[in-house]
Amino acid sequence: MLKTYLEIIYFFLIIYLSLFYIKLFRNVVSLRRSTKSPIGSKDIKLDRAIRAHANFCETVPISFFLSLILYFNNLLIFSVPAIIFLSIGRTVHAKAISDMNEDIKKRVIGMRFTIISIKIQLFGILFYISQLLFILIKQ
């Protein structure tokens, strides 16, 4: 029963991250159209939107890949908290960096949550490796 709840949470957060990516992407496209900047940027707001989108694209794929390793090895106890931290971290960071009156503390919190997410996933993978080694030694 717990596994089912964790899977539901996991998949909803994957959907959330996907939709948030689309939101960041559309924000850049919208600002490019309004500033008539097909490439590069002529506007600080557009710069911030580009960086919010780029930072998301730079960090989420590795975390998603690590979480899939955990998910497919039935280690939801690691992948779900990691995806929760990642979702919160990327949301807080993107909103902070997109704001013209940026709150640097929120941006740092977003980055920390993202790093915590990756650390949880790496710990989970190390846990899985230790299980494999234990089974190998036991034989």
CSV table of C-alpha atoms in Angstrom, one decimal, residues 55 58-67 70 78-79 81-87 90 110-126:
chain,number,residue,atom,x,y,z
A,55,ASN,CA,19.1,26.5,-14.8
A,58,GLU,CA,20.9,22.1,-16.4
A,59,THR,CA,19.9,20.4,-13.2
A,60,VAL,CA,16.7,18.5,-13.7
A,61,PRO,CA,17.8,15.9,-16.2
A,62,ILE,CA,20.6,14.5,-14.0
A,63,SER,CA,18.2,14.4,-11.0
A,64,PHE,CA,15.5,12.7,-13.1
A,65,PHE,CA,18.0,10.2,-14.4
A,66,LEU,CA,19.2,9.3,-10.9
A,67,SER,CA,15.6,9.1,-9.6
A,70,LEU,CA,16.2,4.3,-7.9
A,78,PHE,CA,14.9,7.5,-1.8
A,79,SER,CA,13.5,8.6,-5.1
A,81,PRO,CA,11.9,12.5,-1.1
A,82,ALA,CA,14.6,13.4,-3.7
A,83,ILE,CA,11.9,14.4,-6.3
A,84,ILE,CA,10.1,16.4,-3.6
A,85,PHE,CA,13.2,18.3,-2.8
A,86,LEU,CA,14.0,18.8,-6.4
A,87,SER,CA,10.5,20.1,-7.2
A,90,ARG,CA,13.6,24.3,-8.7
A,110,GLY,CA,16.4,26.6,-4.2
A,111,MET,CA,19.9,25.6,-5.0
A,112,ARG,CA,20.4,23.9,-1.7
A,113,PHE,CA,17.2,21.9,-2.1
A,114,THR,CA,18.4,20.8,-5.5
A,115,ILE,CA,21.8,19.7,-4.1
A,116,ILE,CA,20.1,17.9,-1.3
A,117,SER,CA,17.9,16.1,-3.9
A,118,ILE,CA,21.0,14.9,-5.7
A,119,LYS,CA,22.7,13.8,-2.5
A,120,ILE,CA,19.7,11.8,-1.5
A,121,GLN,CA,19.7,10.1,-4.8
A,122,LEU,CA,23.4,9.3,-4.7
A,123,PHE,CA,23.0,7.9,-1.2
A,124,GLY,CA,20.2,5.7,-2.5
A,125,ILE,CA,22.4,4.4,-5.3
A,126,LEU,CA,25.2,3.7,-2.8
